[in-house]
Short mmCIF file of C-alpha atoms and ligand atoms in Angstrom, two decimals:
data_model
loop_
_atom_site.label_atom_id
_atom_site.label_comp_id
_atom_site.label_asym_id
_atom_site.label_seq_id
_atom_site.Cartn_x
_atom_site.Cartn_y
_atom_site.Cartn_z
CA MET A 1 -35.96 -119.69 165.50
CA SER A 2 -38.71 -120.23 162.98
CA PRO A 3 -37.64 -120.80 159.39
CA ALA A 4 -39.48 -117.64 158.37
CA LYS A 5 -37.47 -115.55 160.80
CA LYS A 6 -34.23 -117.08 159.64
CA SER A 7 -34.84 -116.31 156.01
CA THR A 8 -35.58 -112.62 156.59
CA ARG A 9 -32.51 -112.27 158.77
CA ALA A 10 -30.34 -113.94 156.18
CA LYS A 11 -31.08 -111.10 153.73
CA ARG A 12 -29.05 -108.50 155.61
CA PRO A 13 -25.57 -110.04 155.47
CA ALA A 14 -26.18 -110.93 151.84
CA ALA A 15 -26.86 -107.29 151.05
CA LYS A 16 -23.77 -106.15 152.91
CA SER A 17 -21.53 -108.59 151.12
CA ALA A 18 -22.46 -106.84 147.89
CA ALA A 19 -20.03 -104.14 149.07
CA SER A 20 -16.95 -106.15 148.22
CA PRO A 21 -17.83 -108.58 145.48
CA ARG A 22 -15.33 -110.10 143.11
CA LYS A 23 -17.33 -108.54 140.30
CA LEU A 24 -16.34 -105.05 141.38
CA ALA A 25 -12.68 -105.97 141.57
CA LYS A 26 -12.88 -107.32 138.03
CA LYS A 27 -14.46 -104.13 136.78
CA VAL A 28 -11.75 -101.99 138.33
CA ALA A 29 -9.06 -104.11 136.74
CA ALA A 30 -10.79 -103.81 133.39
CA LYS A 31 -10.68 -99.99 133.34
CA SER A 32 -7.98 -98.73 131.05
CA SER A 33 -5.27 -96.55 132.55
CA LYS A 34 -6.11 -93.91 129.93
CA GLN A 35 -9.55 -93.55 131.46
CA SER A 36 -8.18 -93.18 134.95
CA VAL A 37 -5.82 -90.39 133.85
CA ALA A 38 -8.76 -88.53 132.31
CA ARG A 39 -10.75 -88.98 135.51
CA LYS A 40 -7.97 -87.58 137.66
CA ALA A 41 -7.67 -84.53 135.42
CA ALA A 42 -11.43 -83.91 135.54
CA ALA A 43 -11.46 -84.15 139.33
CA LYS A 44 -8.57 -81.68 139.61
CA THR A 45 -10.16 -78.95 137.50
CA ARG A 46 -13.54 -79.28 139.17
CA GLY A 47 -12.41 -79.12 142.79
CA LYS A 48 -11.59 -75.42 143.06
CA THR A 49 -14.77 -73.65 141.95
CA ALA A 50 -17.02 -76.05 143.82
CA ALA A 51 -15.15 -75.61 147.09
CA GLN A 52 -15.22 -71.80 147.17
CA THR A 53 -18.66 -71.19 148.63
CA PRO A 54 -20.00 -74.41 150.09
CA LEU A 55 -23.65 -74.25 151.14
CA ALA A 56 -23.93 -70.54 150.20
CA GLU A 57 -26.96 -71.13 147.99
CA TYR A 58 -28.56 -73.38 150.60
CA LYS A 59 -28.23 -70.64 153.24
CA ARG A 60 -29.29 -67.80 150.95
CA LYS A 61 -32.59 -69.51 150.14
CA ARG A 62 -33.67 -70.07 153.74
CA ASP A 63 -34.62 -67.98 156.77
CA PHE A 64 -33.47 -70.07 159.72
CA ALA A 65 -35.52 -67.97 162.12
CA LYS A 66 -38.60 -69.38 160.40
CA THR A 67 -37.70 -72.89 159.24
CA LYS A 68 -36.56 -75.73 161.45
CA GLU A 69 -34.26 -77.06 158.74
CA PRO A 70 -30.61 -77.19 159.87
CA ALA A 71 -28.63 -74.00 159.26
CA GLY A 72 -25.66 -76.04 158.13
CA SER A 73 -22.30 -75.69 159.78
CA ALA A 74 -19.00 -75.83 157.93
CA PRO A 75 -18.77 -78.75 155.51
CA LYS A 76 -17.80 -81.96 157.22
CA LYS A 77 -14.86 -84.09 156.28
CA ASN A 78 -15.79 -87.22 154.40
CA ALA A 79 -16.75 -89.96 156.80
CA LYS A 80 -15.43 -93.49 156.36
CA GLN A 81 -18.80 -94.44 154.94
CA LEU A 82 -20.56 -91.88 152.79
CA HIS A 83 -24.17 -91.26 153.69
CA PHE A 84 -27.09 -91.16 151.36
CA VAL A 85 -30.64 -90.10 152.13
CA ILE A 86 -33.84 -89.80 150.16
CA GLN A 87 -36.49 -87.42 151.44
CA LYS A 88 -40.05 -87.41 150.19
CA HIS A 89 -41.00 -83.76 149.97
CA SER A 90 -44.52 -82.55 149.47
CA ALA A 91 -43.93 -78.93 148.46
CA SER A 92 -45.58 -77.02 145.61
CA GLN A 93 -44.99 -80.28 143.73
CA LEU A 94 -44.35 -83.67 145.28
CA HIS A 95 -40.85 -84.95 144.65
CA PHE A 96 -38.12 -87.09 146.15
CA ASP A 97 -34.86 -85.44 147.17
CA TRP A 98 -31.96 -87.75 146.39
CA ARG A 99 -28.86 -86.79 148.38
CA LEU A 100 -25.35 -88.26 148.26
CA GLU A 101 -22.59 -87.20 150.65
CA LEU A 102 -19.50 -85.98 148.82
CA ASP A 103 -16.69 -83.78 150.11
CA GLY A 104 -18.53 -82.67 153.22
CA VAL A 105 -21.90 -81.78 151.74
CA MET A 106 -24.93 -83.63 150.41
CA LYS A 107 -25.04 -83.41 146.62
CA SER A 108 -28.77 -83.12 145.89
CA TRP A 109 -31.22 -83.86 143.13
CA ALA A 110 -35.01 -83.42 143.06
CA VAL A 111 -36.62 -86.45 141.43
CA PRO A 112 -40.29 -85.66 140.67
CA LYS A 113 -41.42 -89.26 140.24
CA GLY A 114 -38.98 -90.80 142.69
CA PRO A 115 -36.69 -93.77 142.06
CA SER A 116 -37.76 -96.75 139.95
CA LEU A 117 -36.44 -100.28 140.36
CA ASP A 118 -37.09 -100.93 136.67
CA PRO A 119 -33.80 -100.60 134.72
CA SER A 120 -35.70 -99.56 131.58
CA VAL A 121 -37.13 -96.50 133.35
CA LYS A 122 -35.20 -93.22 133.33
CA ARG A 123 -36.29 -90.76 135.99
CA LEU A 124 -35.65 -87.03 135.66
CA ALA A 125 -33.40 -85.77 138.47
CA MET A 126 -32.94 -82.01 138.68
CA GLU A 127 -29.76 -81.02 140.45
CA VAL A 128 -30.37 -78.56 143.27
CA GLU A 129 -28.12 -76.79 145.76
CA ASP A 130 -25.80 -78.77 148.03
CA HIS A 131 -27.33 -79.44 151.43
CA PRO A 132 -25.58 -79.74 154.80
CA ILE A 133 -24.97 -83.23 156.13
CA GLU A 134 -27.20 -82.39 159.13
CA TYR A 135 -30.10 -82.38 156.68
CA ASN A 136 -29.93 -86.19 156.69
CA THR A 137 -31.93 -86.35 159.90
CA PHE A 138 -34.50 -83.68 159.01
CA GLU A 139 -38.10 -84.80 158.96
CA GLY A 140 -41.03 -82.49 159.61
CA THR A 141 -42.59 -79.44 158.07
CA ILE A 142 -41.25 -76.29 156.48
CA PRO A 143 -43.62 -73.32 157.00
CA GLN A 144 -45.79 -72.36 154.06
CA GLY A 145 -44.37 -69.36 152.25
CA GLU A 146 -40.80 -70.36 153.08
CA TYR A 147 -38.51 -71.98 150.54
CA GLY A 148 -39.65 -75.59 150.07
CA GLY A 149 -42.67 -75.05 152.33
CA GLY A 150 -44.44 -78.36 152.98
CA THR A 151 -43.80 -81.77 154.51
CA VAL A 152 -40.52 -83.69 154.50
CA MET A 153 -40.31 -87.45 155.17
CA LEU A 154 -37.15 -89.51 155.57
CA TRP A 155 -37.98 -92.06 152.89
CA ASP A 156 -34.69 -93.98 152.78
CA ARG A 157 -31.20 -93.73 154.19
CA GLY A 158 -27.99 -95.66 154.40
CA TRP A 159 -24.54 -95.49 152.92
CA TYR A 160 -23.19 -95.67 149.41
CA GLU A 161 -19.97 -96.14 147.49
CA ALA A 162 -18.54 -95.85 144.02
CA GLU A 163 -19.77 -98.76 141.94
CA ASP A 164 -16.33 -99.47 140.49
CA GLY A 165 -14.67 -99.63 143.90
CA GLY A 166 -12.64 -96.51 143.04
CA GLY A 167 -13.63 -94.63 146.18
CA LEU A 168 -13.75 -90.84 146.45
CA GLU A 169 -11.70 -90.22 143.34
CA SER A 170 -14.13 -92.22 141.27
CA LEU A 171 -17.13 -90.42 142.79
CA ARG A 172 -15.63 -86.96 142.22
CA SER A 173 -14.75 -87.65 138.60
CA GLY A 174 -18.10 -89.37 138.01
CA TYR A 175 -19.91 -86.30 139.32
CA ALA A 176 -17.71 -83.97 137.25
CA LYS A 177 -18.22 -86.01 134.10
CA GLY A 178 -21.95 -86.34 134.65
CA ASP A 179 -21.79 -90.13 134.84
CA LEU A 180 -22.07 -91.04 138.50
CA LYS A 181 -22.30 -94.76 139.16
CA VAL A 182 -23.02 -95.69 142.76
CA THR A 183 -23.92 -98.72 144.86
CA LEU A 184 -26.51 -98.00 147.54
CA HIS A 185 -26.81 -99.79 150.87
CA GLY A 186 -30.10 -98.46 152.17
CA SER A 187 -33.13 -99.77 153.98
CA ARG A 188 -35.24 -99.67 150.82
CA LEU A 189 -32.86 -99.04 147.93
CA GLU A 190 -29.88 -101.26 147.30
CA GLY A 191 -27.53 -102.15 144.54
CA SER A 192 -26.25 -100.28 141.54
CA TRP A 193 -27.65 -96.97 140.22
CA VAL A 194 -26.43 -94.33 137.81
CA LEU A 195 -27.04 -90.60 137.49
CA VAL A 196 -26.34 -89.34 133.98
CA ARG A 197 -26.19 -85.60 133.27
CA MET A 198 -28.00 -84.40 130.17
CA LYS A 199 -26.39 -81.79 127.99
CA ARG A 200 -28.91 -79.00 128.23
CA PRO A 201 -28.56 -75.31 129.00
CA GLY A 202 -29.47 -74.04 132.46
CA ARG A 203 -29.53 -75.86 135.75
CA PRO A 204 -28.17 -79.39 135.28
CA GLN A 205 -30.74 -82.05 134.65
CA TRP A 206 -29.80 -85.68 135.12
CA LEU A 207 -31.44 -89.04 134.59
CA LEU A 208 -31.62 -91.53 137.44
CA ILE A 209 -31.50 -95.14 136.30
CA LYS A 210 -31.40 -98.46 138.13
CA HIS A 211 -28.75 -100.81 136.80
CA ARG A 212 -29.61 -104.44 136.21
CA ASP A 213 -28.65 -106.45 139.29
CA ASP A 214 -30.25 -108.58 141.99
CA TYR A 215 -32.12 -105.53 143.33
CA ALA A 216 -33.72 -104.50 140.05
CA ASP A 217 -37.44 -105.28 139.94
CA GLU A 218 -39.60 -104.34 136.94
CA ALA A 219 -42.77 -105.46 138.68
CA ARG A 220 -42.53 -103.44 141.85
CA ASP A 221 -43.53 -99.79 142.21
CA ILE A 222 -41.48 -99.02 145.31
CA VAL A 223 -42.65 -95.41 145.54
CA ALA A 224 -46.28 -96.59 145.70
CA ASP A 225 -45.42 -99.46 148.07
CA GLU A 226 -43.38 -97.55 150.62
CA THR A 227 -45.40 -94.64 151.96
CA THR A 228 -44.04 -94.30 155.48
CA SER A 229 -40.96 -92.78 157.05
CA VAL A 230 -37.95 -95.06 157.29
CA ALA A 231 -37.12 -93.26 160.55
CA SER A 232 -40.45 -92.69 162.34
CA LYS A 233 -42.79 -94.97 160.35
CA ARG A 234 -45.18 -92.01 159.98
CA THR A 235 -47.15 -91.21 156.82
CA MET A 236 -46.92 -87.78 155.19
CA ASP A 237 -50.22 -86.79 156.84
CA GLU A 238 -49.00 -87.88 160.24
CA ILE A 239 -45.79 -85.90 159.83
CA ALA A 240 -47.77 -82.84 158.75
CA LYS A 241 -50.18 -83.09 161.67
CA GLY A 242 -47.48 -83.85 164.19
CA ASP A 243 -45.73 -80.57 163.65
CA LYS A 244 -46.96 -77.44 165.38
CA VAL A 245 -45.56 -75.14 162.70
CA TRP A 246 -48.36 -76.30 160.46
CA ASN A 247 -51.07 -74.70 162.65
CA SER A 248 -49.12 -71.85 164.16
CA ASN A 249 -51.17 -69.15 162.45
CA ARG A 250 -54.59 -70.48 163.38
MN1 MN B 1 -37.13 -80.81 148.03
#
């Protein structure tokens, strides 16, 4: 009723409408057909090796008798809306796990400094093993001594889509090419982002960069501002204390 209430409520639909803007349609039209042929070819060659042993590395690294993380069932079919989740993970080193649903698993990157809303900032994002989609609801502790031992907070979640409106095909080829442009619709992160793979030997390292749009904000340190769970509103300390695993050996 109050004007203040109205203005906060008005933000939501505005954010949602970013999903189908005329801008995106223009961009799609602008892509050359040559580019789209190359993308299709890249997606075709990539598909086979990636699909052979989904989640094998995820399962190999964990003892599900000891950790409460989900064991991960067979990869799920792509939902109508693709999920994304960001988990703040205080393990041997604090980092943010950036996860995007693609072809039934969560493609995952560990971002030591977390996302930045400043388009001039490039954040290192180390690609890690695919995670099961069930991981999207995991918040709690992983026992010390186990893989990733420490505290996990659900820091942001929502859905995402290809920035160019090209759907799954665009996401698959973007991932394969190492140039993955996405639009996020989360509680804390919104708008256009890109992950760019660096050409270095070893495990793929990417850079996470905010694109310039209405959600970019050079002045705001969102990682410092948002220190509670998007799901439970708990701090890292509260999550750690609230879990019996933490004290099980005392
Ligand atoms: Mn992690």
